[in-house]
Amino acid sequence: MNQTVFAYGQTGSGKTYTIGSGMTSRTGTETNMGIIPRVIEDIYHHIGKLPTTVTARIRVTFVEIINEQLRDLLPSPSPPLHARPHTAPNMEPTSRSSLSPPPALPAKIAVGPPDLWEDAEGNMVMARVNEIVVQSKDHIASLLQRGSKNRTT
């Protein structure tokens, strides 16, 4: 399963409010939840329905495009380790003890400036964007809060 939330519009048009990336917690009523908190709930709802033989691995990226330049809003706080292109989250058939990743699974750490292009099949591809493995809804909310602070205003 791959979930993407894309908001486009003029500065000050309400994108942050609508998508809900400025949330400080997952509290609130369903009627005032933004799109991102709804997607998070939906993902975890579907994960809860998976057979016990499937482990879900959830990875998060958070980017913005300003003046046709891609910017990673979750930059690595430590020196980058290696570069790998962004790939969609996947689910692998293994035993399911929890939703957390195996200890040996590193986050994808970007090297160099982020890049975005269209491949031969018409798919949009992001490269050199940090991809963070998450363990919970609250972990995602904290990353959204961190990334929102890095946005261009």
Short mmCIF file of C-alpha atoms in Angstrom, two decimals:
data_model
loop_
_atom_site.label_atom_id
_atom_site.label_comp_id
_atom_site.label_asym_id
_atom_site.label_seq_id
_atom_site.Cartn_x
_atom_site.Cartn_y
_atom_site.Cartn_z
CA MET A 1 0.00 0.00 0.00
CA ASN A 2 1.32 3.44 -0.86
CA GLN A 3 -0.33 6.60 0.46
CA THR A 4 0.55 10.04 -0.87
CA VAL A 5 -0.97 13.33 0.24
CA PHE A 6 -0.29 16.18 -2.17
CA ALA A 7 -1.50 19.73 -1.55
CA TYR A 8 -1.11 22.46 -4.15
CA GLY A 9 -2.03 26.10 -3.83
CA GLN A 10 -1.12 29.69 -3.22
CA THR A 11 0.63 30.72 0.00
CA GLY A 12 -1.94 31.33 2.72
CA SER A 13 -4.71 29.35 0.98
CA GLY A 14 -5.20 26.86 3.84
CA LYS A 15 -3.18 23.83 2.68
CA THR A 16 -1.60 23.22 6.09
CA TYR A 17 -4.96 23.39 7.86
CA THR A 18 -6.71 21.18 5.30
CA ILE A 19 -4.10 18.44 5.21
CA GLY A 20 -3.57 18.67 8.97
CA SER A 21 0.23 18.53 8.94
CA GLY A 22 0.33 21.30 11.54
CA MET A 23 -1.32 19.05 14.14
CA THR A 24 0.36 18.79 17.52
CA SER A 25 -1.43 15.58 18.49
CA ARG A 26 -4.03 13.20 17.13
CA THR A 27 -6.67 14.56 19.48
CA GLY A 28 -9.76 16.21 18.16
CA THR A 29 -13.01 15.21 16.61
CA GLU A 30 -13.31 13.40 13.33
CA THR A 31 -15.04 16.42 11.81
CA ASN A 32 -11.98 18.66 12.30
CA MET A 33 -9.28 16.10 11.44
CA GLY A 34 -7.14 16.99 8.45
CA ILE A 35 -6.43 14.67 5.54
CA ILE A 36 -3.10 13.36 6.89
CA PRO A 37 -4.53 12.28 10.29
CA ARG A 38 -7.35 10.53 8.39
CA VAL A 39 -4.83 8.72 6.16
CA ILE A 40 -2.85 7.64 9.24
CA GLU A 41 -6.03 6.24 10.82
CA ASP A 42 -6.91 4.47 7.56
CA ILE A 43 -3.47 2.88 7.21
CA TYR A 44 -3.51 1.55 10.77
CA HIS A 45 -7.11 0.36 10.32
CA HIS A 46 -6.03 -1.72 7.30
CA ILE A 47 -2.94 -3.00 9.10
CA GLY A 48 -5.18 -4.20 11.92
CA LYS A 49 -7.04 -6.39 9.41
CA LEU A 50 -3.91 -8.10 8.05
CA PRO A 51 -3.36 -11.80 8.70
CA THR A 52 -0.95 -12.60 11.52
CA THR A 53 1.52 -13.92 8.90
CA VAL A 54 2.06 -10.41 7.50
CA THR A 55 4.27 -7.72 8.99
CA ALA A 56 3.65 -4.12 8.00
CA ARG A 57 6.56 -1.74 7.60
CA ILE A 58 5.63 1.94 7.47
CA ARG A 59 8.05 4.55 6.20
CA VAL A 60 7.42 8.29 6.09
CA THR A 61 8.84 11.07 3.94
CA PHE A 62 7.81 14.71 4.13
CA VAL A 63 8.75 17.07 1.30
CA GLU A 64 7.69 20.40 -0.15
CA ILE A 65 8.14 21.82 -3.62
CA ILE A 66 8.93 25.53 -3.74
CA ASN A 67 9.77 27.23 -7.04
CA GLU A 68 10.14 23.81 -8.68
CA GLN A 69 12.74 22.75 -6.08
CA LEU A 70 12.13 19.65 -3.93
CA ARG A 71 12.96 20.15 -0.24
CA ASP A 72 13.22 17.37 2.36
CA LEU A 73 11.38 18.51 5.51
CA LEU A 74 12.81 15.65 7.60
CA PRO A 75 16.53 16.17 7.08
CA SER A 76 18.86 13.80 8.83
CA PRO A 77 20.20 15.19 12.11
CA SER A 78 23.37 13.11 11.66
CA PRO A 79 25.74 12.73 8.70
CA PRO A 80 24.10 10.76 5.84
CA LEU A 81 25.04 7.09 5.59
CA HIS A 82 24.07 6.20 2.02
CA ALA A 83 21.68 7.13 -0.78
CA ARG A 84 18.78 5.07 -2.02
CA PRO A 85 15.82 6.17 -4.13
CA HIS A 86 12.45 6.60 -2.42
CA THR A 87 10.30 3.50 -2.71
CA ALA A 88 6.74 2.84 -1.68
CA PRO A 89 6.12 1.25 1.72
CA ASN A 90 5.81 -2.50 1.39
CA MET A 91 4.42 -5.42 3.30
CA GLU A 92 6.36 -8.64 3.49
CA PRO A 93 5.02 -12.08 4.46
CA THR A 94 6.72 -12.79 7.78
CA SER A 95 5.57 -13.42 11.31
CA ARG A 96 3.72 -10.48 12.82
CA SER A 97 4.68 -9.81 16.42
CA SER A 98 4.17 -6.04 16.26
CA LEU A 99 4.06 -3.14 13.85
CA SER A 100 7.61 -2.07 14.60
CA PRO A 101 10.37 -2.86 12.10
CA PRO A 102 13.06 -5.45 12.69
CA PRO A 103 15.98 -3.93 14.65
CA ALA A 104 18.37 -4.28 11.70
CA LEU A 105 16.17 -2.19 9.38
CA PRO A 106 17.73 1.26 8.91
CA ALA A 107 15.87 4.31 7.75
CA LYS A 108 16.81 5.43 4.27
CA ILE A 109 19.13 8.39 4.73
CA ALA A 110 19.59 10.77 1.82
CA VAL A 111 22.90 12.02 0.40
CA GLY A 112 22.86 15.20 -1.66
CA PRO A 113 19.96 17.45 -2.61
CA PRO A 114 16.54 15.85 -3.13
CA ASP A 115 15.40 15.28 -6.69
CA LEU A 116 12.11 14.51 -8.43
CA TRP A 117 11.55 13.21 -11.95
CA GLU A 118 9.20 11.15 -14.09
CA ASP A 119 10.40 7.68 -15.13
CA ALA A 120 9.78 5.93 -18.48
CA GLU A 121 6.47 4.48 -17.22
CA GLY A 122 5.16 7.90 -16.14
CA ASN A 123 5.71 7.33 -12.39
CA MET A 124 7.02 10.18 -10.28
CA VAL A 125 10.29 9.21 -8.56
CA MET A 126 11.91 10.94 -5.58
CA ALA A 127 15.59 10.43 -4.88
CA ARG A 128 17.80 11.50 -2.00
CA VAL A 129 14.85 12.03 0.35
CA ASN A 130 15.03 10.74 3.93
CA GLU A 131 12.66 7.90 4.62
CA ILE A 132 11.94 7.23 8.29
CA VAL A 133 10.63 3.93 9.60
CA VAL A 134 7.80 4.59 12.07
CA GLN A 135 6.39 2.46 14.85
CA SER A 136 3.13 4.21 15.76
CA LYS A 137 0.58 6.88 14.94
CA ASP A 138 2.17 9.12 17.56
CA HIS A 139 5.59 8.68 15.91
CA ILE A 140 4.09 9.85 12.60
CA ALA A 141 2.43 12.82 14.35
CA SER A 142 5.79 13.84 15.87
CA LEU A 143 7.45 13.66 12.43
CA LEU A 144 4.68 15.80 10.93
CA GLN A 145 5.23 18.34 13.68
CA ARG A 146 9.00 18.32 13.11
CA GLY A 147 8.62 18.59 9.32
CA SER A 148 6.06 21.38 9.61
CA LYS A 149 8.61 23.47 11.52
CA ASN A 150 10.99 23.09 8.55
CA ARG A 151 8.47 24.33 5.96
CA THR A 152 9.01 27.48 3.97
CA THR A 153 6.51 30.07 5.17
#
